[in-house]
Amino acid sequence: QSLAGEIVSIAINADSIATWAMTALDDLARGGLPLEVVVDDQDFTQELLRSGQVMGCVTTLSQAMRGCTVQPLGAMRYVAVASAEFASEKLPQGLTRKNFNQQPYLSFNRKDDMQAEFVARCLGLKSVSLQHQILLPSCEAQVRAVRAGWGVGVLPELLVQPALETGELVDVAPGHALAIALFWHCWNLESRVLARVSHALLQTAERLLAVTKQT
């Protein structure tokens, strides 16, 4: 089965789009490949593949579906950050068991539980229910909000590293990172186009994503 002439639809989580996936697609797009990128939370992109809406997806799920192949991409490392002013005023000691639930957290949407998972692991708690969340469906919007002092963001290290280096943002849980393993699933088709998309994503992920497990 060939996909020649068709738009290649793939589902990618917003954090990957904001950090490494666009780089992977650069040459394909410049080469004239008709492409549709659908955005969803990394835990839910596989539903789009299952329902046939896309031909491939980046997801956190490692189990291959029937008729699909799966390959590991590497791990996206997340760190907890706040603006320098917010950190010095509200979190001078960083996140602690006493203060974590007095802070507002930036989340992608209601399905996004990354912040609670990060805080629980960082502080050695079984589970955490965060009292105050601000929902913004874009990585770039979250970074802007964190810079403006809205609250704490649990964001990809790749995205916030430059602002951490300049001191504009501060790591409020130093030594802690949440490494989320990502996988590429795609239909098991004899398609040169889909193979090129897979190769581009895997090659770039290998270069930019972490190979580390949970820390």
C-alpha atoms as a printed R data frame, in Angstrom:
    type eleno elety resid chain resno      x      y      z
1   ATOM     1    CA   GLN     A     1  0.000  0.000  0.000
2   ATOM     2    CA   SER     A     2  1.384  3.360 -1.007
3   ATOM     3    CA   LEU     A     3  0.723  6.799  0.411
4   ATOM     4    CA   ALA     A     4  2.066  8.674 -2.614
5   ATOM     5    CA   GLY     A     5  0.179 11.895 -3.183
6   ATOM     6    CA   GLU     A     6 -1.697 11.657  0.117
7   ATOM     7    CA   ILE     A     7 -1.243 13.943  3.082
8   ATOM     8    CA   VAL     A     8  0.754 12.071  5.721
9   ATOM     9    CA   SER     A     9 -1.064 12.581  9.017
10  ATOM    10    CA   ILE     A    10  0.886 12.046 12.230
11  ATOM    11    CA   ALA     A    11  0.030 12.805 15.865
12  ATOM    12    CA   ILE     A    12  2.734 14.398 18.021
13  ATOM    13    CA   ASN     A    13  2.514 15.675 21.570
14  ATOM    14    CA   ALA     A    14  2.859 19.437 22.030
15  ATOM    15    CA   ASP     A    15  6.085 19.175 24.049
16  ATOM    16    CA   SER     A    16  7.813 17.271 21.233
17  ATOM    17    CA   ILE     A    17  6.583 19.819 18.675
18  ATOM    18    CA   ALA     A    18  7.997 22.634 20.830
19  ATOM    19    CA   THR     A    19 11.398 20.974 21.212
20  ATOM    20    CA   TRP     A    20 12.681 18.359 18.729
21  ATOM    21    CA   ALA     A    21 10.013 17.111 16.297
22  ATOM    22    CA   MET     A    22  9.891 20.180 14.026
23  ATOM    23    CA   THR     A    23 13.639 19.808 13.430
24  ATOM    24    CA   ALA     A    24 13.014 16.201 12.397
25  ATOM    25    CA   LEU     A    25 10.387 17.243  9.852
26  ATOM    26    CA   ASP     A    26 12.337 20.188  8.348
27  ATOM    27    CA   ASP     A    27 13.863 18.362  5.367
28  ATOM    28    CA   LEU     A    28 10.670 16.435  4.581
29  ATOM    29    CA   ALA     A    29  8.542 19.584  4.559
30  ATOM    30    CA   ARG     A    30 11.113 21.522  2.515
31  ATOM    31    CA   GLY     A    31 11.209 18.571  0.119
32  ATOM    32    CA   GLY     A    32  7.508 18.982 -0.609
33  ATOM    33    CA   LEU     A    33  5.963 16.244  1.555
34  ATOM    34    CA   PRO     A    34  2.271 17.006  2.207
35  ATOM    35    CA   LEU     A    35  2.069 16.762  5.992
36  ATOM    36    CA   GLU     A    36 -0.590 17.074  8.677
37  ATOM    37    CA   VAL     A    37  0.554 17.240 12.291
38  ATOM    38    CA   VAL     A    38 -2.193 16.634 14.851
39  ATOM    39    CA   VAL     A    39 -1.462 17.715 18.435
40  ATOM    40    CA   ASP     A    40 -2.599 15.939 21.605
41  ATOM    41    CA   ASP     A    41 -1.294 14.967 25.024
42  ATOM    42    CA   GLN     A    42  1.433 12.296 24.781
43  ATOM    43    CA   ASP     A    43 -0.724  9.777 26.665
44  ATOM    44    CA   PHE     A    44 -3.577 10.111 24.150
45  ATOM    45    CA   THR     A    45 -2.028 10.387 20.675
46  ATOM    46    CA   GLN     A    46 -2.312  6.591 20.284
47  ATOM    47    CA   GLU     A    47 -6.117  6.882 20.227
48  ATOM    48    CA   LEU     A    48 -5.789  8.859 16.987
49  ATOM    49    CA   LEU     A    49 -3.724  6.022 15.485
50  ATOM    50    CA   ARG     A    50 -6.149  3.371 16.727
51  ATOM    51    CA   SER     A    51 -9.103  5.192 15.177
52  ATOM    52    CA   GLY     A    52 -7.272  5.563 11.841
53  ATOM    53    CA   GLN     A    53 -7.118  9.364 11.938
54  ATOM    54    CA   VAL     A    54 -3.317  9.349 11.673
55  ATOM    55    CA   MET     A    55 -0.682  7.019 10.209
56  ATOM    56    CA   GLY     A    56  1.813  7.386 13.032
57  ATOM    57    CA   CYS     A    57  2.101  8.894 16.498
58  ATOM    58    CA   VAL     A    58  4.554  9.878 19.210
59  ATOM    59    CA   THR     A    59  3.282  8.498 22.520
60  ATOM    60    CA   THR     A    60  4.333  7.352 25.995
61  ATOM    61    CA   LEU     A    61  2.803  3.896 25.431
62  ATOM    62    CA   SER     A    62  5.305  1.164 24.620
63  ATOM    63    CA   GLN     A    63  2.869 -1.579 23.571
64  ATOM    64    CA   ALA     A    64  2.442 -1.990 19.804
65  ATOM    65    CA   MET     A    65 -1.104 -2.135 18.474
66  ATOM    66    CA   ARG     A    66 -2.229 -4.707 15.952
67  ATOM    67    CA   GLY     A    67 -1.050 -3.789 12.457
68  ATOM    68    CA   CYS     A    68  1.489 -1.277 13.784
69  ATOM    69    CA   THR     A    69  5.190 -1.197 14.564
70  ATOM    70    CA   VAL     A    70  6.708  0.571 17.570
71  ATOM    71    CA   GLN     A    71 10.221  1.971 18.120
72  ATOM    72    CA   PRO     A    72 11.669  3.755 21.187
73  ATOM    73    CA   LEU     A    73 12.592  7.406 20.618
74  ATOM    74    CA   GLY     A    74 14.328  8.201 23.920
75  ATOM    75    CA   ALA     A    75 13.256 10.153 26.985
76  ATOM    76    CA   MET     A    76 12.076 13.728 27.335
77  ATOM    77    CA   ARG     A    77 13.435 15.211 30.571
78  ATOM    78    CA   TYR     A    78 11.173 17.594 32.507
79  ATOM    79    CA   VAL     A    79 12.261 20.046 35.198
80  ATOM    80    CA   ALA     A    80 10.248 22.300 37.534
81  ATOM    81    CA   VAL     A    81 10.894 25.975 36.865
82  ATOM    82    CA   ALA     A    82  9.676 29.392 37.977
83  ATOM    83    CA   SER     A    83 10.701 32.969 37.249
84  ATOM    84    CA   ALA     A    84 13.622 34.221 39.338
85  ATOM    85    CA   GLU     A    85 11.319 36.693 41.117
86  ATOM    86    CA   PHE     A    86  8.634 34.077 41.856
87  ATOM    87    CA   ALA     A    87 11.251 31.615 43.125
88  ATOM    88    CA   SER     A    88 12.918 34.093 45.485
89  ATOM    89    CA   GLU     A    89  9.605 35.359 46.839
90  ATOM    90    CA   LYS     A    90  7.564 32.136 47.129
91  ATOM    91    CA   LEU     A    91 10.061 29.257 46.932
92  ATOM    92    CA   PRO     A    92 13.354 30.418 48.475
93  ATOM    93    CA   GLN     A    93 14.038 26.826 49.605
94  ATOM    94    CA   GLY     A    94 12.608 25.316 46.406
95  ATOM    95    CA   LEU     A    95  9.626 22.931 46.411
96  ATOM    96    CA   THR     A    96  9.083 21.250 49.790
97  ATOM    97    CA   ARG     A    97  6.363 19.106 51.376
98  ATOM    98    CA   LYS     A    98  5.193 22.197 53.271
99  ATOM    99    CA   ASN     A    99  4.948 24.659 50.408
100 ATOM   100    CA   PHE     A   100  4.209 22.656 47.242
101 ATOM   101    CA   ASN     A   101  0.428 22.918 47.519
102 ATOM   102    CA   GLN     A   102  0.423 26.685 48.042
103 ATOM   103    CA   GLN     A   103  1.768 27.246 44.504
104 ATOM   104    CA   PRO     A   104 -0.074 27.594 41.191
105 ATOM   105    CA   TYR     A   105  1.063 25.133 38.485
106 ATOM   106    CA   LEU     A   106  0.847 25.469 34.710
107 ATOM   107    CA   SER     A   107 -0.759 22.474 32.988
108 ATOM   108    CA   PHE     A   108 -1.563 21.690 29.368
109 ATOM   109    CA   ASN     A   109 -5.196 20.661 29.935
110 ATOM   110    CA   ARG     A   110 -7.346 18.639 32.355
111 ATOM   111    CA   LYS     A   111 -5.836 15.360 31.134
112 ATOM   112    CA   ASP     A   112 -2.315 16.548 31.979
113 ATOM   113    CA   ASP     A   113 -1.091 15.044 35.285
114 ATOM   114    CA   MET     A   114  2.638 15.625 34.731
115 ATOM   115    CA   GLN     A   115  2.910 18.292 37.453
116 ATOM   116    CA   ALA     A   116  1.345 16.064 40.138
117 ATOM   117    CA   GLU     A   117  3.559 13.140 39.096
118 ATOM   118    CA   PHE     A   118  6.688 15.310 39.200
119 ATOM   119    CA   VAL     A   119  5.881 16.748 42.654
120 ATOM   120    CA   ALA     A   120  5.030 13.306 44.084
121 ATOM   121    CA   ARG     A   121  8.280 11.771 42.840
122 ATOM   122    CA   CYS     A   122 10.395 14.785 43.759
123 ATOM   123    CA   LEU     A   123  9.100 14.903 47.346
124 ATOM   124    CA   GLY     A   124  8.765 11.132 47.835
125 ATOM   125    CA   LEU     A   125  4.984 11.221 48.197
126 ATOM   126    CA   LYS     A   126  2.659  8.425 47.038
127 ATOM   127    CA   SER     A   127  0.254 10.666 45.182
128 ATOM   128    CA   VAL     A   128 -0.449 14.367 45.001
129 ATOM   129    CA   SER     A   129 -3.556 16.356 44.174
130 ATOM   130    CA   LEU     A   130 -2.557 19.902 43.275
131 ATOM   131    CA   GLN     A   131 -4.983 22.573 44.517
132 ATOM   132    CA   HIS     A   132 -4.260 25.393 42.065
133 ATOM   133    CA   GLN     A   133 -3.723 24.769 38.350
134 ATOM   134    CA   ILE     A   134 -3.733 27.117 35.373
135 ATOM   135    CA   LEU     A   135 -4.508 25.345 32.087
136 ATOM   136    CA   LEU     A   136 -2.741 26.590 28.938
137 ATOM   137    CA   PRO     A   137 -2.774 24.326 25.853
138 ATOM   138    CA   SER     A   138  0.626 25.352 24.500
139 ATOM   139    CA   CYS     A   139  4.232 24.883 25.620
140 ATOM   140    CA   GLU     A   140  5.213 28.329 24.427
141 ATOM   141    CA   ALA     A   141  2.297 29.894 26.339
142 ATOM   142    CA   GLN     A   142  3.337 28.026 29.484
143 ATOM   143    CA   VAL     A   143  6.930 29.226 29.198
144 ATOM   144    CA   ARG     A   144  5.696 32.796 28.716
145 ATOM   145    CA   ALA     A   145  3.385 32.452 31.742
146 ATOM   146    CA   VAL     A   146  6.173 31.050 33.928
147 ATOM   147    CA   ARG     A   147  8.461 33.913 32.841
148 ATOM   148    CA   ALA     A   148  5.716 36.383 33.821
149 ATOM   149    CA   GLY     A   149  5.418 34.870 37.315
150 ATOM   150    CA   TRP     A   150  2.096 33.008 36.933
151 ATOM   151    CA   GLY     A   151  3.409 29.961 38.779
152 ATOM   152    CA   VAL     A   152  5.524 26.794 38.519
153 ATOM   153    CA   GLY     A   153  5.904 24.969 35.207
154 ATOM   154    CA   VAL     A   154  7.050 21.377 34.746
155 ATOM   155    CA   LEU     A   155  8.546 21.832 31.295
156 ATOM   156    CA   PRO     A   156 10.940 20.079 28.910
157 ATOM   157    CA   GLU     A   157 14.554 20.763 29.826
158 ATOM   158    CA   LEU     A   158 15.291 21.222 26.099
159 ATOM   159    CA   LEU     A   159 12.848 24.133 26.030
160 ATOM   160    CA   VAL     A   160 13.863 25.985 29.200
161 ATOM   161    CA   GLN     A   161 17.629 25.345 29.249
162 ATOM   162    CA   PRO     A   162 18.546 28.718 27.647
163 ATOM   163    CA   ALA     A   163 16.428 30.656 30.210
164 ATOM   164    CA   LEU     A   164 17.923 28.582 33.077
165 ATOM   165    CA   GLU     A   165 21.416 29.431 31.841
166 ATOM   166    CA   THR     A   166 20.685 33.181 31.807
167 ATOM   167    CA   GLY     A   167 19.039 33.014 35.264
168 ATOM   168    CA   GLU     A   168 15.706 34.271 33.941
169 ATOM   169    CA   LEU     A   169 14.143 30.998 35.093
170 ATOM   170    CA   VAL     A   170 15.151 29.029 38.184
171 ATOM   171    CA   ASP     A   171 15.031 25.267 38.776
172 ATOM   172    CA   VAL     A   172 12.838 24.980 41.915
173 ATOM   173    CA   ALA     A   173 13.576 21.260 42.402
174 ATOM   174    CA   PRO     A   174 17.330 21.067 41.728
175 ATOM   175    CA   GLY     A   175 18.627 17.557 41.124
176 ATOM   176    CA   HIS     A   176 15.197 16.267 40.131
177 ATOM   177    CA   ALA     A   177 14.047 15.556 36.601
178 ATOM   178    CA   LEU     A   178 11.168 13.486 35.306
179 ATOM   179    CA   ALA     A   179 12.270 11.433 32.293
180 ATOM   180    CA   ILE     A   180  9.286 10.444 30.155
181 ATOM   181    CA   ALA     A   181 10.049  7.708 27.606
182 ATOM   182    CA   LEU     A   182  8.559  8.347 24.159
183 ATOM   183    CA   PHE     A   183  7.788  5.835 21.401
184 ATOM   184    CA   TRP     A   184  7.011  6.119 17.691
185 ATOM   185    CA   HIS     A   185  4.117  3.964 16.461
186 ATOM   186    CA   CYS     A   186  3.114  3.719 12.819
187 ATOM   187    CA   TRP     A   187  1.088  1.554 10.519
188 ATOM   188    CA   ASN     A   188  2.966 -1.486  9.273
189 ATOM   189    CA   LEU     A   189  2.787 -0.422  5.606
190 ATOM   190    CA   GLU     A   190  5.116 -0.853  2.648
191 ATOM   191    CA   SER     A   191  5.325  2.914  2.219
192 ATOM   192    CA   ARG     A   192  8.477  4.783  1.281
193 ATOM   193    CA   VAL     A   193  6.929  8.063  2.491
194 ATOM   194    CA   LEU     A   194  6.008  6.711  5.924
195 ATOM   195    CA   ALA     A   195  9.437  5.081  6.193
196 ATOM   196    CA   ARG     A   196 11.069  8.474  5.513
197 ATOM   197    CA   VAL     A   197  8.945 10.134  8.230
198 ATOM   198    CA   SER     A   198  9.833  7.356 10.697
199 ATOM   199    CA   HIS     A   199 13.536  7.583  9.856
200 ATOM   200    CA   ALA     A   200 13.582 11.392 10.251
201 ATOM   201    CA   LEU     A   201 11.867 11.276 13.659
202 ATOM   202    CA   LEU     A   202 14.039  8.437 14.984
203 ATOM   203    CA   GLN     A   203 17.284 10.043 13.804
204 ATOM   204    CA   THR     A   204 16.511 13.438 15.372
205 ATOM   205    CA   ALA     A   205 15.192 11.897 18.606
206 ATOM   206    CA   GLU     A   206 18.397  9.897 18.960
207 ATOM   207    CA   ARG     A   207 20.375 13.132 18.704
208 ATOM   208    CA   LEU     A   208 18.264 15.334 20.979
209 ATOM   209    CA   LEU     A   209 16.420 13.138 23.489
210 ATOM   210    CA   ALA     A   210 17.924 11.635 26.617
211 ATOM   211    CA   VAL     A   211 18.712  7.938 26.834
212 ATOM   212    CA   THR     A   212 18.418  8.038 30.610
213 ATOM   213    CA   LYS     A   213 15.790  6.258 32.632
214 ATOM   214    CA   GLN     A   214 13.890  7.856 35.527
215 ATOM   215    CA   THR     A   215 16.003  9.979 37.911
